[in-house]
Structure formats: C-alpha cells, structure tokens
mmCIF file of C-alpha atoms in Angstrom:
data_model
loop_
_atom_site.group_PDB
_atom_site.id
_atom_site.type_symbol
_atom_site.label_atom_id
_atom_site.label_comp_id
_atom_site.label_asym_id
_atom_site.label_seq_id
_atom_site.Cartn_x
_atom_site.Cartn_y
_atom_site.Cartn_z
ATOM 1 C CA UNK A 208 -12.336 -7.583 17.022
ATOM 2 C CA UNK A 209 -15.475 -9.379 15.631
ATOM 3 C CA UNK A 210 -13.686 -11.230 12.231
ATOM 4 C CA UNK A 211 -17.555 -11.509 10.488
ATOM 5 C CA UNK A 212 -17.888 -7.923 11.282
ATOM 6 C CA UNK A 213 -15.186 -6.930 8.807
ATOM 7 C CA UNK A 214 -15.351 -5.672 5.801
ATOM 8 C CA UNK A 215 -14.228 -7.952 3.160
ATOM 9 C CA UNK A 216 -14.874 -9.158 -0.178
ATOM 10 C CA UNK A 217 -13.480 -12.934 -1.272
ATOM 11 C CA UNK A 218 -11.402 -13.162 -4.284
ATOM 12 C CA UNK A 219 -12.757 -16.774 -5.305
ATOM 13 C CA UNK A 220 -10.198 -18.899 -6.744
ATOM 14 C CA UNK A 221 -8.363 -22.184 -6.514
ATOM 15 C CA UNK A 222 -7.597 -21.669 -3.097
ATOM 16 C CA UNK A 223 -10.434 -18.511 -2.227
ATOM 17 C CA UNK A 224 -8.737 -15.963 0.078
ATOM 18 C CA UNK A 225 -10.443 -12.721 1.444
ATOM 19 C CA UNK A 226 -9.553 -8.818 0.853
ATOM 20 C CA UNK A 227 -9.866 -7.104 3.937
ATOM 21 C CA UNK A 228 -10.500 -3.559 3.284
ATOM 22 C CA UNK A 229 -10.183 -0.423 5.839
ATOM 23 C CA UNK A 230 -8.810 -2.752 8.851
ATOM 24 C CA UNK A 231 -6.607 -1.853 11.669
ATOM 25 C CA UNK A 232 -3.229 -2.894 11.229
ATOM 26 C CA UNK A 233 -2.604 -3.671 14.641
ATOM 27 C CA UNK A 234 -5.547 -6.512 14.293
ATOM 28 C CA UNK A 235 -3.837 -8.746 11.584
ATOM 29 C CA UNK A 236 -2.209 -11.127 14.640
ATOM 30 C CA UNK A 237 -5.665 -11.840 15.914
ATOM 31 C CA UNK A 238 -6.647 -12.676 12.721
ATOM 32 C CA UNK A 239 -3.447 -15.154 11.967
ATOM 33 C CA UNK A 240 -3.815 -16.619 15.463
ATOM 34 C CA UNK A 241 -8.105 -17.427 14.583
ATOM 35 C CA UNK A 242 -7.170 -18.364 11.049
ATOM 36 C CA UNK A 243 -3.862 -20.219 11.315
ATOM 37 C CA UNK A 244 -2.773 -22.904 14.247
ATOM 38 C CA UNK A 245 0.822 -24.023 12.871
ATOM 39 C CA UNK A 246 2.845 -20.259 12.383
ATOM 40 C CA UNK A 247 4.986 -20.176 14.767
ATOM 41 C CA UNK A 248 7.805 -17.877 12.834
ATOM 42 C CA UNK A 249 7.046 -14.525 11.021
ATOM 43 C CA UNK A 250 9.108 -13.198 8.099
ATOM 44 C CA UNK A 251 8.070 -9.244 7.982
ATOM 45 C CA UNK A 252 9.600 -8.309 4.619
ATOM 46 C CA UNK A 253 9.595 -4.113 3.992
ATOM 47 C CA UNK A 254 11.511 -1.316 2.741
ATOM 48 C CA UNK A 255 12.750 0.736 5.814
ATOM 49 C CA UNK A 256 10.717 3.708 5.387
ATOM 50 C CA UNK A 257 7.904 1.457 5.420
ATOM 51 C CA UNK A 258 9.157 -0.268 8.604
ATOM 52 C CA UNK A 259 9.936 3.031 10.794
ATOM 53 C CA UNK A 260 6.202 4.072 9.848
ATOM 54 C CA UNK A 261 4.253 0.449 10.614
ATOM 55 C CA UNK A 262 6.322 -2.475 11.909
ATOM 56 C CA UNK A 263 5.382 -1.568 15.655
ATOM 57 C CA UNK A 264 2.119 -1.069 14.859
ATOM 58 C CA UNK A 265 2.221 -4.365 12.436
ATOM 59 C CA UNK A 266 4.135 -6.246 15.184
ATOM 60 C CA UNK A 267 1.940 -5.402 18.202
ATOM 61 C CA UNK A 268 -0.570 -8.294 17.386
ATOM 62 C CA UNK A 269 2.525 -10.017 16.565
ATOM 63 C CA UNK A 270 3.417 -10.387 20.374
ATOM 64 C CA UNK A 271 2.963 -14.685 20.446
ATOM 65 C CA UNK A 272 5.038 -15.231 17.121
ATOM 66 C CA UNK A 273 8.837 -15.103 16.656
ATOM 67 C CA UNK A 274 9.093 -12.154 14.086
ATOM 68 C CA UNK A 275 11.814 -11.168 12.047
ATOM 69 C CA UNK A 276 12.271 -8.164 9.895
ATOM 70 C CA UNK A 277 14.096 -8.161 6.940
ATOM 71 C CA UNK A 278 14.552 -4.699 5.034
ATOM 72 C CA UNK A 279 15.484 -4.455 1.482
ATOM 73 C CA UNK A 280 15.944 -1.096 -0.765
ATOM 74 C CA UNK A 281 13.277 0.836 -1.580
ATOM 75 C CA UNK A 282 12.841 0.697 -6.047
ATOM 76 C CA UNK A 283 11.726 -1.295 -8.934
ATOM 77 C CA UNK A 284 15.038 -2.305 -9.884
ATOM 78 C CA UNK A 285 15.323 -4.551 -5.981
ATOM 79 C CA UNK A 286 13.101 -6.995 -8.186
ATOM 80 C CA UNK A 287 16.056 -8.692 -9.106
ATOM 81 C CA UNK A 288 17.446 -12.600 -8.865
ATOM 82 C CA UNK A 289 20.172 -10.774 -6.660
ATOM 83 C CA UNK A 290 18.133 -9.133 -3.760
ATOM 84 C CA UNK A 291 15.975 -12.478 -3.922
ATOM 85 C CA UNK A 292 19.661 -14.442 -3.329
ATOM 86 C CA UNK A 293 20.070 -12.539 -0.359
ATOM 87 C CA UNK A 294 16.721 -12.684 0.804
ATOM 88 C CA UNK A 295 17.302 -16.346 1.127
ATOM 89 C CA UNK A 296 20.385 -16.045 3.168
ATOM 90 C CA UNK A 297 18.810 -13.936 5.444
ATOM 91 C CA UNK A 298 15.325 -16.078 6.127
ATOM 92 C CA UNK A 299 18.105 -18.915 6.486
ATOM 93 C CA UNK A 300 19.794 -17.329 8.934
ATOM 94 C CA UNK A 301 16.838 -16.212 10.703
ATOM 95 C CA UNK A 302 15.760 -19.790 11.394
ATOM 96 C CA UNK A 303 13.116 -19.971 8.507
ATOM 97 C CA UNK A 304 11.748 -23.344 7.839
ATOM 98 C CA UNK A 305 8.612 -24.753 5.674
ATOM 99 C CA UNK A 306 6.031 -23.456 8.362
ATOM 100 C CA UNK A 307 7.437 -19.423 8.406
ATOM 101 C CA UNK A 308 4.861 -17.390 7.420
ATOM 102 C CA UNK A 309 5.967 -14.326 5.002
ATOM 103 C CA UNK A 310 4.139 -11.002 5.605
ATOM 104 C CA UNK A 311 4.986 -8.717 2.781
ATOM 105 C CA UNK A 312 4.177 -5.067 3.982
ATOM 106 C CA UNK A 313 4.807 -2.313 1.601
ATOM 107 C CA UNK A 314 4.001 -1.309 -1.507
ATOM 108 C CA UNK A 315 3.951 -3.331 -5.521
ATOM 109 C CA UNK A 316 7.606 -3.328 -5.029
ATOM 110 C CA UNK A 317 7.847 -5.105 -1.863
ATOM 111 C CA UNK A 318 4.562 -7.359 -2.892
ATOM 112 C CA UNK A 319 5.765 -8.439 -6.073
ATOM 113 C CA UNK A 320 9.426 -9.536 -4.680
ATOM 114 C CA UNK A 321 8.195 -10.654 -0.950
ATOM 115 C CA UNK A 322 5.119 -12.754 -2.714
ATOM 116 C CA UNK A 323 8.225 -14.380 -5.495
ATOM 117 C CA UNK A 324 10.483 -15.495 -2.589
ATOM 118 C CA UNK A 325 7.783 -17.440 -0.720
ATOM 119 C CA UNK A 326 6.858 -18.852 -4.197
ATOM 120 C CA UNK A 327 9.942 -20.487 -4.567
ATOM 121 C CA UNK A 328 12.046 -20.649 -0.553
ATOM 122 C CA UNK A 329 11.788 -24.228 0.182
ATOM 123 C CA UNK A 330 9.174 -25.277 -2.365
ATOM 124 C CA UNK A 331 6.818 -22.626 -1.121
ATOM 125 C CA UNK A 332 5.580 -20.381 1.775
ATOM 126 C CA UNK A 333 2.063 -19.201 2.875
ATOM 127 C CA UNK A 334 1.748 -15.450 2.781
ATOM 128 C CA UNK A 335 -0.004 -12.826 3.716
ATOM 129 C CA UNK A 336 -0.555 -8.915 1.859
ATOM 130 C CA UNK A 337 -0.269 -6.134 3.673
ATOM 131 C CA UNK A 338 -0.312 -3.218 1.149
ATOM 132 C CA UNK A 339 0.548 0.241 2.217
ATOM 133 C CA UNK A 340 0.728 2.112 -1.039
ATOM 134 C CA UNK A 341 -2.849 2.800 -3.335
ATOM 135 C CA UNK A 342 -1.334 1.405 -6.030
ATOM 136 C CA UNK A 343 -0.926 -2.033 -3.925
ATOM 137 C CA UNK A 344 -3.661 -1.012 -2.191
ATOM 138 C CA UNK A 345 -5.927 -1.034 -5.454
ATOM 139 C CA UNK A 346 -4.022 -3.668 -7.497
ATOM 140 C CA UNK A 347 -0.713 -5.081 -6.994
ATOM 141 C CA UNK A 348 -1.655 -7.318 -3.786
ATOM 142 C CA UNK A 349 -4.833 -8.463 -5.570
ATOM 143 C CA UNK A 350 -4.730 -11.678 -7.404
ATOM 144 C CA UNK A 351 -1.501 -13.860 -6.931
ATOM 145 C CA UNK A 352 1.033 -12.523 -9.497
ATOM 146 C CA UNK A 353 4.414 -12.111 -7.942
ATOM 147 C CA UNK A 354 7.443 -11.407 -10.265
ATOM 148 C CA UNK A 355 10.770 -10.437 -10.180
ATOM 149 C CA UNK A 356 12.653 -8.706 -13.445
ATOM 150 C CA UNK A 357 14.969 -9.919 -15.918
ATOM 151 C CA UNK A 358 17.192 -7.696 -17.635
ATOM 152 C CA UNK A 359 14.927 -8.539 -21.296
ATOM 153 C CA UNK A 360 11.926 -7.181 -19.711
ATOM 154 C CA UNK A 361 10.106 -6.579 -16.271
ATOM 155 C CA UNK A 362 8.461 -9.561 -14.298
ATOM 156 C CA UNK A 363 9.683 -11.900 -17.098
ATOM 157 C CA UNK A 364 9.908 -14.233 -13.769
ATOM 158 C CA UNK A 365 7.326 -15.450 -11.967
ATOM 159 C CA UNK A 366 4.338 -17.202 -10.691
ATOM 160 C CA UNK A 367 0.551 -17.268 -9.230
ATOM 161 C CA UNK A 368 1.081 -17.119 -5.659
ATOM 162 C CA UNK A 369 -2.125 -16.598 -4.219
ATOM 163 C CA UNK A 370 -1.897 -14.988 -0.770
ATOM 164 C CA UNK A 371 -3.559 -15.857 2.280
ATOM 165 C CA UNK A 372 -5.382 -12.717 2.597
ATOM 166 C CA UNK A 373 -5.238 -9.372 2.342
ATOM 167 C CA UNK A 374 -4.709 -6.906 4.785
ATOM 168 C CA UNK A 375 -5.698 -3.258 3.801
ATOM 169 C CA UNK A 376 -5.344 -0.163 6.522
ATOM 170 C CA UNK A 377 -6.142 2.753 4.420
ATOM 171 C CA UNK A 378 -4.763 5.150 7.331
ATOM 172 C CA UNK A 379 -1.707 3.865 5.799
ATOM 173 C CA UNK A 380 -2.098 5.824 3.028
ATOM 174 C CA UNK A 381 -2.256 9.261 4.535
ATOM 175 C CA UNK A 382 1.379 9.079 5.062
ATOM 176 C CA UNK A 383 2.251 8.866 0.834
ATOM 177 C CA UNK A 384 3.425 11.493 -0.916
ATOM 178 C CA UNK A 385 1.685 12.362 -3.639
ATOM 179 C CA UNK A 386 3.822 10.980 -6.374
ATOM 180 C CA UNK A 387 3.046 7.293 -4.744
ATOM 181 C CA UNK A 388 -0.277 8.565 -4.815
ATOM 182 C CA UNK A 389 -0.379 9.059 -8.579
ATOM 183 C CA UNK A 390 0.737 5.623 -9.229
ATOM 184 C CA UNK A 391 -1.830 4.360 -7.743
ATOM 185 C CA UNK A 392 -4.468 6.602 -9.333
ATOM 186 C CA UNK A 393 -2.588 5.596 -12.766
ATOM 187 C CA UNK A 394 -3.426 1.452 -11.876
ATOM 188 C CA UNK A 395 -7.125 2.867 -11.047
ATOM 189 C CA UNK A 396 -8.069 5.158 -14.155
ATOM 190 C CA UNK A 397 -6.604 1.974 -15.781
ATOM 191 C CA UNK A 398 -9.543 -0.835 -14.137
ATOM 192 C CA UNK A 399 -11.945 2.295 -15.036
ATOM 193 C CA UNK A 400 -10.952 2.308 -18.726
ATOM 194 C CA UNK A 401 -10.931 -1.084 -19.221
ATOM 195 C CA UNK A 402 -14.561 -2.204 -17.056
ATOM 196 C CA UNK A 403 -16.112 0.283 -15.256
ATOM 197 C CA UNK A 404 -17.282 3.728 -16.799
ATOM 198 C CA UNK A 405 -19.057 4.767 -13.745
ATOM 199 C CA UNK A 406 -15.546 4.938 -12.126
ATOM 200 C CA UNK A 407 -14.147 7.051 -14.512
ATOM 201 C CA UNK A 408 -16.710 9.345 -14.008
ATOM 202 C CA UNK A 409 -16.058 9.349 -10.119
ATOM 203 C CA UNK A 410 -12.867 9.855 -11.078
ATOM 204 C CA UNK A 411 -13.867 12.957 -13.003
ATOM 205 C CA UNK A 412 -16.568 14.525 -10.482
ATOM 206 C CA UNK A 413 -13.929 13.244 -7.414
ATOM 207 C CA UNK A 414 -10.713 15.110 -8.426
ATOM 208 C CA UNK A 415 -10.872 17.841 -5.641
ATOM 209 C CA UNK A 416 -11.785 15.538 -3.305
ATOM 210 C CA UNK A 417 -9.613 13.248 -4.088
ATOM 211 C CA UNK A 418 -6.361 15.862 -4.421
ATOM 212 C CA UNK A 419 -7.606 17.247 -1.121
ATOM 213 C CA UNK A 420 -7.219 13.154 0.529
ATOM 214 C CA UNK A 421 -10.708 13.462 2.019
ATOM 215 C CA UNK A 422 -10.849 9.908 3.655
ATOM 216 C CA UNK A 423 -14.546 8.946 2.617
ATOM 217 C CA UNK A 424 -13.762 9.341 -0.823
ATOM 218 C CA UNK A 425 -10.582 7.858 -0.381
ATOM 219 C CA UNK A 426 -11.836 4.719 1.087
ATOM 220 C CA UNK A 427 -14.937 4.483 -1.290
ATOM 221 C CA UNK A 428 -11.838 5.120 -4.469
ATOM 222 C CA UNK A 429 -9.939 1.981 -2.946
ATOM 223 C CA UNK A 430 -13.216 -0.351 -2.398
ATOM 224 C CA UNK A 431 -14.706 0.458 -5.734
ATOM 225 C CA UNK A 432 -11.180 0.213 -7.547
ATOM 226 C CA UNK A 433 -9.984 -2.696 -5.891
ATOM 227 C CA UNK A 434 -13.951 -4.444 -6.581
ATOM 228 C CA UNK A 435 -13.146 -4.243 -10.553
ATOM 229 C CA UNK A 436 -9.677 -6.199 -9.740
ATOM 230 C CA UNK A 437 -11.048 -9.085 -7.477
ATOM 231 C CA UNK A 438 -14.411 -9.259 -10.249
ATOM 232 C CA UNK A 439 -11.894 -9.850 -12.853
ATOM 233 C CA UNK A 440 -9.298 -12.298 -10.809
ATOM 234 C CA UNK A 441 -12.378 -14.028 -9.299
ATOM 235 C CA UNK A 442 -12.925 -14.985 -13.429
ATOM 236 C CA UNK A 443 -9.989 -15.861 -14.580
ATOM 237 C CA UNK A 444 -7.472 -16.275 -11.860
ATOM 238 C CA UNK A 445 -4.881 -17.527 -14.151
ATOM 239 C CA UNK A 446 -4.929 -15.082 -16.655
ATOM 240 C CA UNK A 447 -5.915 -17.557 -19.717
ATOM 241 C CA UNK A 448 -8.988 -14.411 -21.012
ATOM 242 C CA UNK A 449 -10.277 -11.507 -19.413
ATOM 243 C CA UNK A 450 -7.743 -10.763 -16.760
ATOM 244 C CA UNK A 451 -5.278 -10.171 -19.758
ATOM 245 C CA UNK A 452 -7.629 -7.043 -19.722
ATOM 246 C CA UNK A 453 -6.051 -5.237 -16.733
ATOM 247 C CA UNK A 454 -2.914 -4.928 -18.862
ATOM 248 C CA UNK A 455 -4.366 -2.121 -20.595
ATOM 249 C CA UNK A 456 -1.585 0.662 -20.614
ATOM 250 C CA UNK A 457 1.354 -1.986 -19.582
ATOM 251 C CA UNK A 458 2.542 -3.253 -22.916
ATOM 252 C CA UNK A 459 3.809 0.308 -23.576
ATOM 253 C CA UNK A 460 4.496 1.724 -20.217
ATOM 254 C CA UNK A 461 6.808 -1.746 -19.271
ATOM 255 C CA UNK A 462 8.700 -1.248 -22.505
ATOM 256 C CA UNK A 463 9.569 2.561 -21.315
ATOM 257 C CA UNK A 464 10.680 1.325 -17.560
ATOM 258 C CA UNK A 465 12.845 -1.630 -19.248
ATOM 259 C CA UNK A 466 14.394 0.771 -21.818
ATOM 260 C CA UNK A 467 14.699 3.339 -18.833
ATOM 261 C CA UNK A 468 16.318 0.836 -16.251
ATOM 262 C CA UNK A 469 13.288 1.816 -14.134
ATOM 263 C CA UNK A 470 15.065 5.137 -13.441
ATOM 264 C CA UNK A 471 13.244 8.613 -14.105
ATOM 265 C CA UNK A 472 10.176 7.030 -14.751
ATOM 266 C CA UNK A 473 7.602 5.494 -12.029
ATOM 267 C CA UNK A 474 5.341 2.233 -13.006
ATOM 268 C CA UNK A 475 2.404 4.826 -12.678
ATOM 269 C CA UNK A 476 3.956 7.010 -14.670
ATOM 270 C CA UNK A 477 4.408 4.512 -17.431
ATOM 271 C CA UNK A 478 0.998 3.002 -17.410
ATOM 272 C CA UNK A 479 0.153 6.554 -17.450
ATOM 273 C CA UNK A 480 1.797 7.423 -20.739
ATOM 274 C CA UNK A 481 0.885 3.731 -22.014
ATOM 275 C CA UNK A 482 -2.456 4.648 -20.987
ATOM 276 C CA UNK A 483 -2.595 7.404 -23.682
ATOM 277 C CA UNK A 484 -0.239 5.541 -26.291
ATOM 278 C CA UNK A 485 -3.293 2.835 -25.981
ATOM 279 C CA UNK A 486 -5.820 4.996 -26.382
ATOM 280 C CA UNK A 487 -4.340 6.461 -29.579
ATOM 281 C CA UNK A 488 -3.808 3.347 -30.945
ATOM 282 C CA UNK A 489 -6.925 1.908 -30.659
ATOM 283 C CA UNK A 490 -8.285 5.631 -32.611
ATOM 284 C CA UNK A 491 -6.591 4.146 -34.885
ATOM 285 C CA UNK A 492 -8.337 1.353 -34.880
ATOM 286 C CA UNK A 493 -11.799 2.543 -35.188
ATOM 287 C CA UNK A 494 -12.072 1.890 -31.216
ATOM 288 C CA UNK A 495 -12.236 5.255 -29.746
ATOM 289 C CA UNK A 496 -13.363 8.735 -30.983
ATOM 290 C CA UNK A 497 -11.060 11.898 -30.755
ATOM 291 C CA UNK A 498 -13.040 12.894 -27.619
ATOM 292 C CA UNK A 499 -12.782 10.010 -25.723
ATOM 293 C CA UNK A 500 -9.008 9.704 -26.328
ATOM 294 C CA UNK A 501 -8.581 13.961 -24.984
ATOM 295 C CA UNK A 502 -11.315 12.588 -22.098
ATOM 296 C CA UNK A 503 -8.424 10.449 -20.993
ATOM 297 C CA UNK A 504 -5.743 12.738 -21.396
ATOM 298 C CA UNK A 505 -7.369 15.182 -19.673
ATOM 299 C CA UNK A 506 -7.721 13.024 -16.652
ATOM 300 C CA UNK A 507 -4.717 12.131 -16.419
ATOM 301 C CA UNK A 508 -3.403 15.318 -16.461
ATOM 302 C CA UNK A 509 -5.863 16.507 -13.980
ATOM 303 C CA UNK A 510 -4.458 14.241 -11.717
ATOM 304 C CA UNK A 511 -0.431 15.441 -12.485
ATOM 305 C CA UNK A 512 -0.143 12.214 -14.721
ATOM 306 C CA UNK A 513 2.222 12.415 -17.489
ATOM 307 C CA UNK A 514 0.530 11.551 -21.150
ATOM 308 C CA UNK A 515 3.974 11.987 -22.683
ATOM 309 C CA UNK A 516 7.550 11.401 -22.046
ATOM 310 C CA UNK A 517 9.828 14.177 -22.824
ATOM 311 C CA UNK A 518 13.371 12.580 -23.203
ATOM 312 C CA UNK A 519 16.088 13.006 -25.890
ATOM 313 C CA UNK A 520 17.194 9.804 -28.001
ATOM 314 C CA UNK A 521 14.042 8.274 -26.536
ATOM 315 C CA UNK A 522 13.549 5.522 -30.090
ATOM 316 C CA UNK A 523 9.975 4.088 -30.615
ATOM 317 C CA UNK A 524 11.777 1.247 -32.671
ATOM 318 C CA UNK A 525 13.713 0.388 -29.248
ATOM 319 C CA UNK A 526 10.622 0.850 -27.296
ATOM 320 C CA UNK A 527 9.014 -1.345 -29.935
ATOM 321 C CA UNK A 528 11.611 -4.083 -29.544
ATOM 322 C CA UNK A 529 11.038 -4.139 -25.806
ATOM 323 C CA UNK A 530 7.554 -4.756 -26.459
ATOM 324 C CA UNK A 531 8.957 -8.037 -28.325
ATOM 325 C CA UNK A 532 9.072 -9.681 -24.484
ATOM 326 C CA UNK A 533 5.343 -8.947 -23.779
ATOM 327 C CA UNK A 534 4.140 -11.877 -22.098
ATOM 328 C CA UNK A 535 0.946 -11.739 -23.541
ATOM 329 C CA UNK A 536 2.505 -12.495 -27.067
ATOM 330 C CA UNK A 537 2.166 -15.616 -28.811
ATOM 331 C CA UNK A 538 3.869 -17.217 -31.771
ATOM 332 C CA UNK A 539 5.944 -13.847 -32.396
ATOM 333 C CA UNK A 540 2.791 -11.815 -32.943
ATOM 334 C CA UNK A 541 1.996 -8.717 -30.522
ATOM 335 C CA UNK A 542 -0.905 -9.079 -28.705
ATOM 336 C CA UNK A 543 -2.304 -6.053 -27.392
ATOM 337 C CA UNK A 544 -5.010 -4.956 -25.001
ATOM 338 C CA UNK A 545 -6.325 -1.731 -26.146
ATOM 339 C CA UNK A 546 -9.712 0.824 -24.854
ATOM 340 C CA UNK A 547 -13.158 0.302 -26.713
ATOM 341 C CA UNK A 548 -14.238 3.571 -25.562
ATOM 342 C CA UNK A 549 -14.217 4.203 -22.037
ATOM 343 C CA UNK A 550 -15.617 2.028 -19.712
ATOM 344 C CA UNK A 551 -14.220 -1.386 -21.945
ATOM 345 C CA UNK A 552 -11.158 -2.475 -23.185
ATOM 346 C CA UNK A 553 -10.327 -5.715 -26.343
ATOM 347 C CA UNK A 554 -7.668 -7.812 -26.701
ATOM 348 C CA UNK A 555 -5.804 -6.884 -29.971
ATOM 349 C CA UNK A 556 -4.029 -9.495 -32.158
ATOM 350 C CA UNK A 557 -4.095 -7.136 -35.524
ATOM 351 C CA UNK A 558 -1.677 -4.249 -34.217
ATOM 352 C CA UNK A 559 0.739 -3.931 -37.136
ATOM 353 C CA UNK A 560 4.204 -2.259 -35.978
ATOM 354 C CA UNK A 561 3.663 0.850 -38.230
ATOM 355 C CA UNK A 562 0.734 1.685 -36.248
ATOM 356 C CA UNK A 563 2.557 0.798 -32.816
ATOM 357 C CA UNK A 564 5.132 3.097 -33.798
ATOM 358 C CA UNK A 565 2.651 5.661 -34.456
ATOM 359 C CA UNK A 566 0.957 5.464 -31.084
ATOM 360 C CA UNK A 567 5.217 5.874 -29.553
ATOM 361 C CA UNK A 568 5.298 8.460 -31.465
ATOM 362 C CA UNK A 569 2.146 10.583 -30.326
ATOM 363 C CA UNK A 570 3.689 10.238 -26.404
ATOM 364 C CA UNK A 571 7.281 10.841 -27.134
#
C-alpha cells in the first residue's frame, strides 16, 4: 500500500488529521505502524454486530499490536456515564495505560461514546475513526465532537477530541440495512440544505441510484457529503460560527429523541422531521418559499424519511422545553439554525416560542 497514493482530504485544525476515504480496512495497521512508533496496545471498541462483520478483517493488519476488543450494546441510549464506567473497568483490566491506542469502529453511536472515553481515560488517549455506518461515514467521525447523554438532553457531555485519522471502507456499507442507510442520508440532505445546493440536486437526480446502492454513486454521495463537513470543521473547528451551521434540523429532532428516550425514533429520523420543522419555521420567517419547503419534504420522503411524527400525547410545549438544553443557547434565549432557501442555512436568535410551537405543530 502506497500511503501518498490514497485518497484523502485533511481536515486542518489544531492538530490537522487526514480523512481517508474508500480504503481497505485490512490496511489501517500499515498505516498505524508508518504513522505511529509508540502503540504498542490496541483498544478495538464496537457493537457486536459490527465486530462479527469487521474485527478480523480490522485486526489482520493488527497482527504486531496487542489488541483487545471490547463490545458494548448496540443504541443511542449506551451513550451513558454508566456504559462509559464500565468501559473503564474493562480497558483497566485489559492492561490499558497512557500509550493504548483506541480504535472506535462502528457507527455515530460507537464514535461518539468510544471518541468520549479516550477524551477523558487517564487524561486522554489518541484515537483513531473507523466509521462503518453512512451516517458516520458522512458526519459523525468528522470533526472531533464526542459526547455522551445526560438525562436533560443528548450529548449535554462532552468534548473536541480530534481523532488521529479517519479510516473510511465504503464496502462497509453494503452490509446496512436500509434504515441505517436513511440516517445517514438524513445527516447528508442536512450539509446539502445548509451549504451545498448542487448536492441537493444530486440528491434529487441520484435517488434510483442511490436506492438501488450502485457503488459509484455511493462513493461519489460519501466524498462529496463528507467534503461539505471537513470545509466547514476545517473553519471553525471549535464551533465558535459557522460550524453551528451543521445543526440545522438538530435543535428539533434532539428534543424528540430526549422526550422519546431515544426509543421509536432514530437520530436520522429526527433530524429528518427537524429537518422539515426547520424549514417551516424559517417560512415563517420570510426565509423560504412554499416550494422550497414541499422541495424538501418531498425528498425526504423520496428517500422513506419521515417529515412528521405520528404519536399520541406527543406535546410541542414539552418538546419546546427540551429545546431549553440546546447547547447553542445563550443567556436563556433560543438560538436556532434555520434554511435560507436551499443550498444555505442562518443562525436564528429572533425565534419567538409561538412560532417554535407552530413549526411542532406542522410535524406532529
């Protein structure tokens, strides 16, 4: 394997890491062993679905390493101060010191909550992103959030953990069922709302192609998704202007997975249905034209995306009180990030709670 013959594009940041896109699996130890001189323990952390599919493949480059694999539950709600307790315990028992490298292979899920516990074990870990899912794939292991949930809200904790790199296989995704695959079409209609038009219109001359899982269009869907997220980390890594951007859909759809207990509804899902609350609401705001807001319904739906949430007892004033927790929000004031058209998206600071209950109201 030639490393400069890969592609890759470099997410430029404090510490500057690249995204490897459409690389063997298998080919990540040669990498580490080029790249990294001191790892001489592995921490493989997966969901063991994830693990029967690609640790033997993961670990077969692997061979010169002491590797342990540590399995946790598949679901949103594993994001918890619990599982990352007994995480701890278990990279203690396996020997893990201040040198252990953390691989976290797997989905947003396992990204999030592997890329938290080397934030914190010991003051810190190095690690490395191995996404298998699109929506990882296309966002998630992009850009150095990591986050666990807090009963008041989801990824109330957590950091900017930059990873070492990351390591995208996109024959990984031929084994997800569809519903994973609608997340992560969900997380990319989103980056097309909110910076790139021409994507939504791939999106929209794409969709058999796409539903069909031809792997051209596949791998050109992940490259030119994934290119709006490292453009926008590459910016503002820390999230202090623009990034706040790829939040559009998220202030709504993590309100409905809090109030939920991330049961019966998928993050995609949610960003889905926030997707169109968002949309609404900024028609309210003079932002978007009637057309533009059914352009976006109708893509979502083209795709099997939910644009509303049919559930009994389902309150927009809870939902609105969720949204109370948005980290975004300053000095007790929503703050919002809502389309301009399609193709851009503003941050919001005027959203008055009538009209945030109106948007609930046109998805519930």
């Amino acid at each position: 394997m030639n490393l400069e013959e890969l592609h890759k594009i470099e997410v430029i940041a404090d510490k500057p890491y690249p995204v490897f896109l459409g690389v063997p699996i298998e080919d990540l130890g040669e990498y580490l062993h080029a790249q990294l001189k001191d790892v001489e323990h592995i921490l493989i952390i997966t969901h063991q679905v994830v693990a029967e599919l690609y640790a033997e493949r993961l670990k077969k480059g692997l061979l010169d390493y002491r590797v342990n694999l540590l399995t946790v539950p598949a679901g949103e709600s594993e994001k918890s101060l619990e599982r990352l307790s007994q995480l701890t315990t278990a990279a203690l028992r396996c020997g893990a010191d201040r040198k252990t490298l953390v691989i976290a292979l797997g989905g947003g899920v396992i990204g999030d909550l592997a890329g938290f516990f080397a934030s914190v074990f010991m003051r810190g870990l190095r690690f490395i992103q191995v996404p298998t899912t699109l929506l990882a794939q296309v966002d998630s292991s992009i850009g150095g959030k990591v986050a666990v949930n807090h009963p008041a809200g989801k990824n109330i904790l957590g950091a900017f953990h930059p990873p070492l790199a990351v390591w995208t296989d996109f024959k990984t995704l031929e084994s997800l069922p569809w519903a994973e695959v609608e997340n992560g079409l969900a997380e990319s209609i989103k980056h097309a709302m909110s910076a790139n038009p021409d994507l939504f219109e791939f999106f929209e001359k794409q969709e058999q192609s796409i539903k069909q899982r031809d792997p051209l269009i596949w791998s050109e869907m992940v490259t030119r998704s994934s290119s709006v997220k490292i453009g926008i980390v590459s910016e503002d890594e820390r999230e202090q202007g623009i990034r706040a951007l790829l939040n559009l859909g998220h202030s709504f759809g993590h309100a409905l997975e809090t109030e939920m207990n991330y049961r019966g509804v998928t993050h995609g899902q949610g960003v889905s249905i926030g997707l169109v609350a968002a949309s609404y609401l900024a028609k309210i705001k003079g932002l978007m034209t009637s057309e533009e807001v059914s352009r976006v319904e109708q893509l979502l739906t083209n795709f099997g995306l939910p644009t509303k949430i049919a559930r009994k007892g389902l309150d927009p004033k809870i939902l609105l009180q969720h949204m109370q927790t948005d980290k975004k929000n300053q000095g007790g004031r929503k703050i919002l990030i809502l389309p301009k058209g399609i193709g851009q998206a503003v941050i919001s600071k005027e959203c008055t709670d009538p009209e945030i209950l109106n948007a609930w109201e046109q998805v519930i």
